[in-house]
Coordinates of C-alpha atoms and ligand atoms in Angstrom, one line a residue:
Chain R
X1 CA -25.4 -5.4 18.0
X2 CA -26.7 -4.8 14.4
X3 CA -30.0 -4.1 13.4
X4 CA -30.2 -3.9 9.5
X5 CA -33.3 -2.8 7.9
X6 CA -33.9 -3.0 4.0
X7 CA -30.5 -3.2 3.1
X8 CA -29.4 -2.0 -0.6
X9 CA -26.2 -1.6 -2.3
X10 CA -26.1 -1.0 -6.6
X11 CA -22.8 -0.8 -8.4
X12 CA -24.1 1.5 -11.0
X13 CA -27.2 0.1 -12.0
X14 CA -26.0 -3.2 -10.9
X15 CA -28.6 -4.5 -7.7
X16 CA -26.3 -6.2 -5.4
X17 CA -28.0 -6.4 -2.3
X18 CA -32.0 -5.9 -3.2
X19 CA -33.4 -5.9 0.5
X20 CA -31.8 -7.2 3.3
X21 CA -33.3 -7.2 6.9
X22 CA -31.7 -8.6 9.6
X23 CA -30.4 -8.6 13.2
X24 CA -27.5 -10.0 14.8
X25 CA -27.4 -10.0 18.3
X26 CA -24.3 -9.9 21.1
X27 CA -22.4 -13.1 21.2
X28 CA -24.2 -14.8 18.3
X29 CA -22.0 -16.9 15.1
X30 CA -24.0 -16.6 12.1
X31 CA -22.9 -18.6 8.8
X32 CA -24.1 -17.1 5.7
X33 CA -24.0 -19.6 3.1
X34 CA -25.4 -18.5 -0.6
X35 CA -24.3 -19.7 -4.5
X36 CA -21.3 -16.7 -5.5
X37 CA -22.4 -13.5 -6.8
X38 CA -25.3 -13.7 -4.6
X39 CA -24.1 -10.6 -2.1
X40 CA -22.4 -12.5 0.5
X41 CA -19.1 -10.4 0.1
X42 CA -21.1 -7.1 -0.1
X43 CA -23.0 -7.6 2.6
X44 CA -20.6 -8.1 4.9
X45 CA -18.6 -5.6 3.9
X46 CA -21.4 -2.8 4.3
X47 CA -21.1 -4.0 8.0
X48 CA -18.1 -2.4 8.7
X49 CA -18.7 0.4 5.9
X50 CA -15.5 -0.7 3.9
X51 CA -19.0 -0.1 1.2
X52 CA -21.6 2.5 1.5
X53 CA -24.9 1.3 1.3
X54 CA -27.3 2.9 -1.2
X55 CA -30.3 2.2 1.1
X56 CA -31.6 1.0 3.9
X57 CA -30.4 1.3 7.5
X58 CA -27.9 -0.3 9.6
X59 CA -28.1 0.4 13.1
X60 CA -25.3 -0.4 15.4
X61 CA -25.8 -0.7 19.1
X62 CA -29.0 1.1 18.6
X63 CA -27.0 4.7 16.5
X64 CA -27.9 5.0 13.4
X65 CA -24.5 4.5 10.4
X66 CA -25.2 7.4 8.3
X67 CA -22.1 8.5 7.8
X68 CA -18.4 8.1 6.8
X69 CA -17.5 9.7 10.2
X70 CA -18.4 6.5 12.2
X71 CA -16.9 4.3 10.0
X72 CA -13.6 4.4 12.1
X73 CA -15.3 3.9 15.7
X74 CA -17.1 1.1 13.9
X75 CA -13.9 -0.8 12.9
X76 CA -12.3 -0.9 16.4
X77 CA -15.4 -2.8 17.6
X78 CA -15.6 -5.0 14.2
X79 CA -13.1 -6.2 13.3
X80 CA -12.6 -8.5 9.6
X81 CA -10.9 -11.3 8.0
X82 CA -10.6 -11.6 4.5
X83 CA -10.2 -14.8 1.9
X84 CA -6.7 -13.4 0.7
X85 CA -5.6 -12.7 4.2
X86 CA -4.4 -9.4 3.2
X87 CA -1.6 -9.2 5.9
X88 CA 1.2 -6.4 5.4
X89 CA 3.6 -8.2 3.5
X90 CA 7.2 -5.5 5.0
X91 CA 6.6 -6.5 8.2
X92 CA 7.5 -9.8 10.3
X93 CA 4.1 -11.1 11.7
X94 CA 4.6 -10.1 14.9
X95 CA 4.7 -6.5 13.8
X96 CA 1.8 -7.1 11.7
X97 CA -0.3 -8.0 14.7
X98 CA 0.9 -4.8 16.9
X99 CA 0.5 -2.5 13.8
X100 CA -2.6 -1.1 14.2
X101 CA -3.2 -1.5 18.1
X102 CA 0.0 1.1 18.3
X103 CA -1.1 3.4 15.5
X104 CA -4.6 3.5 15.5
X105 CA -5.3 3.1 19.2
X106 CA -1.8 4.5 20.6
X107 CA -0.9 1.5 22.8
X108 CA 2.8 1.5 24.6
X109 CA 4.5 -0.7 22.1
X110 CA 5.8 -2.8 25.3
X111 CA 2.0 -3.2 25.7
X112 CA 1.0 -3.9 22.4
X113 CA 3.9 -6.4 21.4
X114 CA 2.4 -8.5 25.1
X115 CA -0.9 -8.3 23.4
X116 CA 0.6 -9.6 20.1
X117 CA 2.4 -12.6 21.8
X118 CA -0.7 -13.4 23.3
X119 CA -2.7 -13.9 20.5
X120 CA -0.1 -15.4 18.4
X121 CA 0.3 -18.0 21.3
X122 CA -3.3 -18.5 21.1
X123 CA -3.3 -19.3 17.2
X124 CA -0.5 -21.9 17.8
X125 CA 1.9 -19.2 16.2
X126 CA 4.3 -17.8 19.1
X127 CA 7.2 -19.7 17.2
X128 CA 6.7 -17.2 13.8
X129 CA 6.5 -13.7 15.4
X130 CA 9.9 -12.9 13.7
X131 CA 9.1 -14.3 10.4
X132 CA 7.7 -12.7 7.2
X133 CA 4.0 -13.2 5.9
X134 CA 6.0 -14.8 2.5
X135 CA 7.6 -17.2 4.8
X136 CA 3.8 -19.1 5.8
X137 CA 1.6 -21.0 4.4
X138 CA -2.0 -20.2 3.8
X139 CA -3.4 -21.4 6.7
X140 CA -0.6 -19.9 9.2
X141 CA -1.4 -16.7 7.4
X142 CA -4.8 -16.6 7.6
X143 CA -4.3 -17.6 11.9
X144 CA -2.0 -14.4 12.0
X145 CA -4.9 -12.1 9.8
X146 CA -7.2 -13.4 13.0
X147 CA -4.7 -12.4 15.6
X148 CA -4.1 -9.2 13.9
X149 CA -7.9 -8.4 13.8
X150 CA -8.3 -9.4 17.9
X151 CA -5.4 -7.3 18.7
X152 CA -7.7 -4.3 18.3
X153 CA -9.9 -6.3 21.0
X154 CA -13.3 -6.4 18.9
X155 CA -16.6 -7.1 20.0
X156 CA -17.4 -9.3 16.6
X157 CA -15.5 -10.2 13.7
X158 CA -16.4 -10.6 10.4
X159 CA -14.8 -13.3 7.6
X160 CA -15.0 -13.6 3.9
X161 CA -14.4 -17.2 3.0
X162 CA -12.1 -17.6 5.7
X163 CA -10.9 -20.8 3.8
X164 CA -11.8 -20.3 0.4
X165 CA -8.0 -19.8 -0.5
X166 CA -6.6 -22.6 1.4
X167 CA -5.7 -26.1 0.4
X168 CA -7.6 -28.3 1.5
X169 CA -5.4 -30.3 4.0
X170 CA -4.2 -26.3 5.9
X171 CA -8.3 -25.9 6.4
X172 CA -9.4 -27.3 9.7
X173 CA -6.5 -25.5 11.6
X174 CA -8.2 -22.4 10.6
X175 CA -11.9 -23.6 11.7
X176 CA -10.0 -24.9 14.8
X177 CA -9.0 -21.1 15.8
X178 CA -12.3 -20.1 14.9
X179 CA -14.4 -22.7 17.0
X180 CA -12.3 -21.5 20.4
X181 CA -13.1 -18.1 19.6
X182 CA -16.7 -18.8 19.7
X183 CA -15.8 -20.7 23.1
X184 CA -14.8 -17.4 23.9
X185 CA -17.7 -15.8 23.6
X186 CA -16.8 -13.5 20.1
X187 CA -19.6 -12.6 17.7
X188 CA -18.7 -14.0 14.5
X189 CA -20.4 -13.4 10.6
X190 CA -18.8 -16.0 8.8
X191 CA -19.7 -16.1 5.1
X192 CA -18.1 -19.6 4.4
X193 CA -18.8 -22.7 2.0
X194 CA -17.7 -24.9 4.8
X195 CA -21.3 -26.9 5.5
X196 CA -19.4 -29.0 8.3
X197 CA -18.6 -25.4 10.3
X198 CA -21.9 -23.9 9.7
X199 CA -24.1 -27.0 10.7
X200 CA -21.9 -27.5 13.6
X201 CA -20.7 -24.0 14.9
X202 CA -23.0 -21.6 14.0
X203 CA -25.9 -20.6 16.3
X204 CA -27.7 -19.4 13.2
X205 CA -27.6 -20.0 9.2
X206 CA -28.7 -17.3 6.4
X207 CA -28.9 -18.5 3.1
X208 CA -28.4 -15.8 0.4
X209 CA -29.3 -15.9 -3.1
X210 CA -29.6 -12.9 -6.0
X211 CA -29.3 -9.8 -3.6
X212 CA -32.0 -11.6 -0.9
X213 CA -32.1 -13.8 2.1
X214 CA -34.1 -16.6 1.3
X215 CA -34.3 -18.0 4.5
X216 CA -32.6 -18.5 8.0
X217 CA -33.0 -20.1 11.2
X218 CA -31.0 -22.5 13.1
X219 CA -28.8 -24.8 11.5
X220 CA -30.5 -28.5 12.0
X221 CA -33.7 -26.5 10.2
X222 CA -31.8 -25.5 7.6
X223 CA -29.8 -28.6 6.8
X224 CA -32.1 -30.6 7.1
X225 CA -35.4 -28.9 6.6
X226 CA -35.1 -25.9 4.2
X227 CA -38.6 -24.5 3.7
X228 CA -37.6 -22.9 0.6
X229 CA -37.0 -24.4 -2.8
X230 CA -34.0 -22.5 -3.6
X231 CA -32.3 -23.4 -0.4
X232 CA -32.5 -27.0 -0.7
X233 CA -30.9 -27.0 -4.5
X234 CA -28.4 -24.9 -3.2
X235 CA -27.9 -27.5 -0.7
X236 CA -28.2 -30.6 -2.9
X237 CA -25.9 -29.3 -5.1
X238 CA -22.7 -28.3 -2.4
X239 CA -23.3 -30.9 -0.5
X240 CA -23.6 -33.7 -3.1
X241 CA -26.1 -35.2 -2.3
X242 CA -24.5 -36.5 1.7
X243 CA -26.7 -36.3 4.2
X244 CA -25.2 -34.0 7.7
X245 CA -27.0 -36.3 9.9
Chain H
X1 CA 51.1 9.7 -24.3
X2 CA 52.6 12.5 -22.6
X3 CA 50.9 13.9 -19.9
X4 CA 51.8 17.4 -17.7
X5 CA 52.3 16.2 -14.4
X6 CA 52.7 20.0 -12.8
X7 CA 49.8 21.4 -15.0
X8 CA 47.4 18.7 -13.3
X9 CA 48.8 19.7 -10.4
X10 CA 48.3 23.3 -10.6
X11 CA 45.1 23.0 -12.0
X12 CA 43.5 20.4 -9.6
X13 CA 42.2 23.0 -6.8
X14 CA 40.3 24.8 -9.9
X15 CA 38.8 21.3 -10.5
X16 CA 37.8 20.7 -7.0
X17 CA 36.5 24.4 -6.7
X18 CA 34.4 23.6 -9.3
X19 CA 33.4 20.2 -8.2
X20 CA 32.3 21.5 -4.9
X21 CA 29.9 24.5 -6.6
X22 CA 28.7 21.2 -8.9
X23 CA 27.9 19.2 -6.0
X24 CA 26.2 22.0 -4.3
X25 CA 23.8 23.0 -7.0
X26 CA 23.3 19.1 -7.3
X27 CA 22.1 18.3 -4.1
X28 CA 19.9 21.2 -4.0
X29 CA 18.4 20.0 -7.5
X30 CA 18.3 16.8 -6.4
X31 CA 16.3 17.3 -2.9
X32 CA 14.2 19.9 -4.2
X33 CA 13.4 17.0 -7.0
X34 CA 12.5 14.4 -5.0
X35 CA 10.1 16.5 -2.8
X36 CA 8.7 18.3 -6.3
X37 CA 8.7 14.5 -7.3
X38 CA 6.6 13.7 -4.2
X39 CA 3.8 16.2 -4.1
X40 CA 3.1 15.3 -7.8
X41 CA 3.1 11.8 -7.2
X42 CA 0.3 12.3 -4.3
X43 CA -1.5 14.3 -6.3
X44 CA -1.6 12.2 -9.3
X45 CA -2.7 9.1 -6.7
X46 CA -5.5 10.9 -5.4
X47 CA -6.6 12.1 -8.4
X48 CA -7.2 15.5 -7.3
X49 CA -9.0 17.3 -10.5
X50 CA -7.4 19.8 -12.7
X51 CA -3.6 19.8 -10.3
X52 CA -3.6 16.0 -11.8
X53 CA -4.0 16.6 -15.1
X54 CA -1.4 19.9 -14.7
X55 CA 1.2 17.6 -13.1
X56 CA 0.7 14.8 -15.9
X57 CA 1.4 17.8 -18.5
X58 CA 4.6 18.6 -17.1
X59 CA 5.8 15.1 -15.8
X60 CA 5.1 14.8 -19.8
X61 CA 7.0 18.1 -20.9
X62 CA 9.6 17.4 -18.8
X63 CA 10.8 13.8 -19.3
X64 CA 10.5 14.1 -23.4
X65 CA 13.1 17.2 -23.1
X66 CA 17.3 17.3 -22.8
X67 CA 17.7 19.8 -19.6
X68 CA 20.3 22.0 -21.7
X69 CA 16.7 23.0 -23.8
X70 CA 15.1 23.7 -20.8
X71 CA 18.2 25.7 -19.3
X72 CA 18.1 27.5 -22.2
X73 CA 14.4 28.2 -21.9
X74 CA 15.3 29.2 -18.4
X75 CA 18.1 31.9 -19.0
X76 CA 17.7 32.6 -22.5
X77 CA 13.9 32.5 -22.9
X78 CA 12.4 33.5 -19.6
X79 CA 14.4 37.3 -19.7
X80 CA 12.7 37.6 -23.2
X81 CA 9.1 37.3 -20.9
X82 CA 10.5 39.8 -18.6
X83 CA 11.5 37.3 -16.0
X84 CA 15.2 37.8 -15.0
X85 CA 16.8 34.6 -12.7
X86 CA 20.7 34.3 -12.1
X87 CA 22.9 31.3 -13.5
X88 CA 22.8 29.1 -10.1
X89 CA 18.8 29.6 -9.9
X90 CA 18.3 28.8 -13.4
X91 CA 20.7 25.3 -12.7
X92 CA 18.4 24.5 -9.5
X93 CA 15.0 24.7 -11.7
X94 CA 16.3 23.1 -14.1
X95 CA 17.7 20.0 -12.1
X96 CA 14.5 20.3 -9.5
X97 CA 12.6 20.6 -12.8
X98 CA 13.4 17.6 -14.6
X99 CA 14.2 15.4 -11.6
X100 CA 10.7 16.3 -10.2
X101 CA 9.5 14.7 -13.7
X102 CA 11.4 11.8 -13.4
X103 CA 11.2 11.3 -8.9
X104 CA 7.7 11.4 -9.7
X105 CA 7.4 8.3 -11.7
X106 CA 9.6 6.6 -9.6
X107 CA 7.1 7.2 -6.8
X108 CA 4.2 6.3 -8.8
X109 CA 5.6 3.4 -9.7
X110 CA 5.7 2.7 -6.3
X111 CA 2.6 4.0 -5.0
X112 CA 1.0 2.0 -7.6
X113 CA 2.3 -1.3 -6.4
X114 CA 0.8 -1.1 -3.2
X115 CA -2.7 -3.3 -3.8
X116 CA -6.2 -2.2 -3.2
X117 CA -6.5 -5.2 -0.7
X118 CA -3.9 -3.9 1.4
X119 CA -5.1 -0.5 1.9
X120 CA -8.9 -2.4 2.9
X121 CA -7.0 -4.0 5.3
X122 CA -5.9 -1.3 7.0
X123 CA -8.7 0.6 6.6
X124 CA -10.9 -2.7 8.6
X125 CA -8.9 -2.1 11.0
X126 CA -9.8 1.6 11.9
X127 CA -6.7 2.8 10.4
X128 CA -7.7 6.6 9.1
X129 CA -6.9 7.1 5.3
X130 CA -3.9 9.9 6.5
X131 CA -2.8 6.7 9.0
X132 CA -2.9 4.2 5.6
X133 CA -0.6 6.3 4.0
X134 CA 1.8 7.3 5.8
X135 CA 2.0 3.4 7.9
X136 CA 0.7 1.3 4.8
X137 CA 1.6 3.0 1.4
X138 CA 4.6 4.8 1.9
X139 CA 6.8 2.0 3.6
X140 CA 5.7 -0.6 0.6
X141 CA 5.7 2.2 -2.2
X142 CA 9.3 3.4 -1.2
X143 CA 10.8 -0.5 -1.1
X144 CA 9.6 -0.3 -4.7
X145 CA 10.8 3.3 -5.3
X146 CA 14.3 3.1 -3.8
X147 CA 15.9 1.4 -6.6
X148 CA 14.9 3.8 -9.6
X149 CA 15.2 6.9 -7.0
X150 CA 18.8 6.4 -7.1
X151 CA 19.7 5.6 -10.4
X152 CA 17.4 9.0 -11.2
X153 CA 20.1 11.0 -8.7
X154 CA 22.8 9.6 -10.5
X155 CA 21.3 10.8 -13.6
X156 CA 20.7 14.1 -12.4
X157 CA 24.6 14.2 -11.0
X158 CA 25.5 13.6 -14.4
X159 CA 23.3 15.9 -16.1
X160 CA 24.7 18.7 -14.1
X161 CA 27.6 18.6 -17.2
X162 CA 25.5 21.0 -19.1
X163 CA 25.4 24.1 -16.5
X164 CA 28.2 25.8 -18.0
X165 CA 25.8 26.9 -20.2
X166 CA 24.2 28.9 -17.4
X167 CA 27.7 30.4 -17.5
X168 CA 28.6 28.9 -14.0
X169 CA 32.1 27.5 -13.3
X170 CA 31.5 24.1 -12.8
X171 CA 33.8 21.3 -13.6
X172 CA 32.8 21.3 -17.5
X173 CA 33.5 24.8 -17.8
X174 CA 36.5 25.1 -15.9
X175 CA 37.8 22.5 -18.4
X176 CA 36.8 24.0 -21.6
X177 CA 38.4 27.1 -20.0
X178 CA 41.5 25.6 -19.4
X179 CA 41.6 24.2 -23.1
X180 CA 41.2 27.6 -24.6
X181 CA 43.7 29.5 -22.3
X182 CA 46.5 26.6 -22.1
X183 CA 45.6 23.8 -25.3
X184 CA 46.1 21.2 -22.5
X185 CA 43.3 19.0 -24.0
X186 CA 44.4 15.6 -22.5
X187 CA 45.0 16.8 -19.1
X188 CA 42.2 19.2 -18.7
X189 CA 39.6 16.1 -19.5
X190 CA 41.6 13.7 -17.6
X191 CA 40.9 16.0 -14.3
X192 CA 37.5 16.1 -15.7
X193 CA 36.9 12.5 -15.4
X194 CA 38.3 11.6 -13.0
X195 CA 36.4 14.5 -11.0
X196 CA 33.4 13.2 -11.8
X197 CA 34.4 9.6 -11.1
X198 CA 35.2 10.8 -7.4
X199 CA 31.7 12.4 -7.1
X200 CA 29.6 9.6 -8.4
X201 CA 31.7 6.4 -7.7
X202 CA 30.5 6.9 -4.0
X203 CA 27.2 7.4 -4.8
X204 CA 27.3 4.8 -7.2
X205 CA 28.3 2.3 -4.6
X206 CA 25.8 4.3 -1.6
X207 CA 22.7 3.2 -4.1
X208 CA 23.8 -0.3 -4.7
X209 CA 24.4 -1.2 -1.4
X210 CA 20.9 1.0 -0.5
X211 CA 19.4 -1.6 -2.8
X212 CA 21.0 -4.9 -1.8
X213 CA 20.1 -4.7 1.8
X214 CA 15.9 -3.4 0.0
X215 CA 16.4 -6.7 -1.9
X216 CA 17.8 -8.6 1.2
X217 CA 15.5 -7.7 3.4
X218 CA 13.3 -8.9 0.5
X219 CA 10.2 -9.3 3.3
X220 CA 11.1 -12.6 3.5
X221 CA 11.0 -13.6 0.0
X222 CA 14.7 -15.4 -1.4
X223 CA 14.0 -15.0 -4.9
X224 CA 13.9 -11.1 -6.2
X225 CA 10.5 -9.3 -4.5
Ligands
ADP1 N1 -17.0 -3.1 -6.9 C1 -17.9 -3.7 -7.7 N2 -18.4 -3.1 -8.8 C2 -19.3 -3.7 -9.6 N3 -19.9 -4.9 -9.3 C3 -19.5 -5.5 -8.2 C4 -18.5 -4.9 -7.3 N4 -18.3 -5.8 -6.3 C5 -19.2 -6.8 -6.5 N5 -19.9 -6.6 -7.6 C6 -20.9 -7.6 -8.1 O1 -21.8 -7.8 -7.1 C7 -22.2 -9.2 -7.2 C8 -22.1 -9.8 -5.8 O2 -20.8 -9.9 -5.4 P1 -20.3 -10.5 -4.0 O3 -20.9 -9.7 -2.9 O4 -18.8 -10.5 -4.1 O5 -20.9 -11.9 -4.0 P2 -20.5 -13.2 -3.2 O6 -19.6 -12.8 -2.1 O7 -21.8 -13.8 -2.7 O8 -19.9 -14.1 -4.2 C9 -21.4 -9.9 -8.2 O9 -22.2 -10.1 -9.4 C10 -20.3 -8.9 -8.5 O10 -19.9 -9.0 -9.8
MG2 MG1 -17.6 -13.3 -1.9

């Protein structure tokens, strides 16, 4: 679906992203993992051009993102999830979920409040349509931000420390959501601190560190043979020293 | 305290002439603030060069002076510069004037409140930046806006007291009238009053219930949003 090539991004004079080339095919979950203020966040957010990068290319689906023009085809087909949910805090969650399929993609309300049920049944949330984003906790929020994203029916998602802002005990229903989405077939970039999820759920692994990837490849070579120095402090150090095998 | 029962009586239609031609010019002032109130707002969020600046001179000139100064500037000042504009005109810019100074913090203050987060969350997904304001901004800014919007048109209903200086017959100068012809000075400021106790006590009571129901709704939130 993507096909990045020499990926930069500066704030200023600020290097964010120094070079990053990758590719992410159809179907695939990728977990980037990386020590903060490494890029993770800005990477992912040049994917759906909520930045602009500075240089490099992105192709999607083979066209070229040169401009600000695509940006909004883009974001039907990727769709993202961010660490503070960010869900529209006037509106119940139900109307949260049909917002955009009705006013960016003109759905029959009738239509797009089906889709919304749907989905909400499908994050264990039918039971909250009418109530306000205020009214949830964390990890019911964070399920609605994922229904709200599908309702636009995306080809791949993208989440920011899907979990980052949770407590600790509101975590796995949020991984649980995600893992059946990957049943279903969704392309997923997850930039997450979860080791568990990324060893387990991810059909690839990109460690990032100071603007670069350092390295990649499946998870079980990763874990548990990083070629590169930096990776395996990285790992040492989040995981504490306890083994994943 | 003696009052003139048949004088108030007699005079009463005067008053409510004159209330109606005060609630008239008021409404005009008032809507044409709130839209003047808007368009500056917009344009100060945006930041459009050189109309930002200009708007953030006059929110500035406007709010730091008494409207009887600038109604004096209008009818007294402009003719001086050749510009010739009749009393009810000269009430109008003055109330859309001022107003538009003060509407337009009100919606700043609520355009300001909506969060950078939640306009990236609409624009993820695909919503257009015309979309994310009128379906994201707006409805958040104005929860935040509604409660200083009406005390501002209360205000400005007030502040119409100073248009007989415009020479229009409005309520306050249909009572210094009455003074000077009749010396009735209790009676002719009792039906002043109470006058203006009829027009704003409703609008008084519009605006707090306006706000109670903003509050109640409260998105969900018991304590105050
Ligand atoms: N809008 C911005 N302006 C300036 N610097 C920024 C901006 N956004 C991010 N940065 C900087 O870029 C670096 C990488 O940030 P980020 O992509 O959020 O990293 P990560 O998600 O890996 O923690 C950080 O040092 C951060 O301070
Ligand atoms: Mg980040």
């Amino acid at each position: 679906m993507f096909n990045i090539f020499d990926l930069k991004k500066n704030y200023g004079k600020t290097e964010v992203l120094k070079s990053i080339t990758m590719r992410i095919d159809d179907g695939e979950v990728i977990c980037i993992i990386g020590p903060s203020g490494s890029g993770k966040s800005t990477f992912l957010r040049c994917l759906n051009l909520l930045e602009e990068p500075t240089g490099g290319q992105i192709y999607y689906n083979g066209t070229i993102l040169d401009n600000k023009l695509d940006s909004k085809r883009l974001r039907r087909e990727v769709g993202m999830v961010f660490q503070k949910f960010n869900l529209f805090p006037m509106f119940t969650v139900l109307k949260n979920v049909m917002y955009a399929p009705m006013h960016v993609k003109h759905t029959a309300r009738k239509d797009a409040e089906e889709i919304a049920r749907n989905l909400l049944e499908k994050v264990g949330l039918a039971d909250k349509a009418d109530s306000y984003p205020s009214q949830l906790s964390g990890g019911q929020q964070q399920r609605v931000a994922i229904a709200r994203a599908l309702a636009m029916q995306p080809k791949m998602l993208l989440f920011d420390e899907p979990t980052s802002a949770l407590d600790p005990e509101l975590v796995s229903e949020v991984l649980t959501v995600m893992k059946n989405l990957r049943k279903d077939g969704m392309s997923m970039v997850v930039v997450t601190h979860e080791m568990g999820f990324a060893r387990d759920v991810s059909d690839r692994v990109v460690f990032m560190d100071k603007g670069y990837i350092v390295e990649e490849g499946l998870p079980a070579e990763i874990f548990n043979h990083p070629k590169q120095e930096r990776t395996q402090q990285f790992l040492n150090r989040v995981l504490g020293g306890v083994s994943y095998e | 305290m003696h009052l003139d029962l048949l004088f108030i009586q007699k005079f009463a239609p005067m008053y409510a002439k004159a209330a109606v031609i005060t609630v008239q010019l008021a409404c005009t002032g008032i809507v044409m603030a709130i839209l003047t109130g808007l368009l500056v707002s917009i344009v100060r969020y945006r930041k459009i060069p050189v109309l930002s600046q200009l708007f953030f001179a006059y929110v500035q000139l406007f709010r730091n002076t008494p409207l009887l100064v600038q109604l004096f500037f209008l009818y007294f000042g402009l003719p001086k510069l050749g510009i010739h504009i009749s009393g009810p005109a000269c009430a109008i810019a003055g109330l859309t004037l001022l107003g538009g100074s003060y509407m337009a913090e009100a919606f700043r203050a609520g355009l300001s409140s909506v969060s950078k987060s939640q306009i990236e969350a609409a624009e993820a997904l695909g919503f257009s930046h015309m979309q994310i304001m009128r379906y994201v901004i707006v409805p958040q800014a104005l929860a935040v806006s509604i409660p200083p919007l009406c005390a501002n048109v209360i205000f400005l209903i007030k502040e119409t007291s100073v248009f007989s200086v415009v020479a229009l017959s409005d309520l306050v100068y249909v009572a210094k009238d009455l003074i000077g012809l009749y010396y009735k000075t209790d009676e002719a400021l009792l039906l002043l009053v109470i006058s203006y106790l009829i027009i704003l006590l409703p609008v008084s009571l519009l605006a707090s219930l306006l706000e109670r129901r903003i509050r109640y709704a409260g998105f969900g939130n018991t304590g105050i949003v």
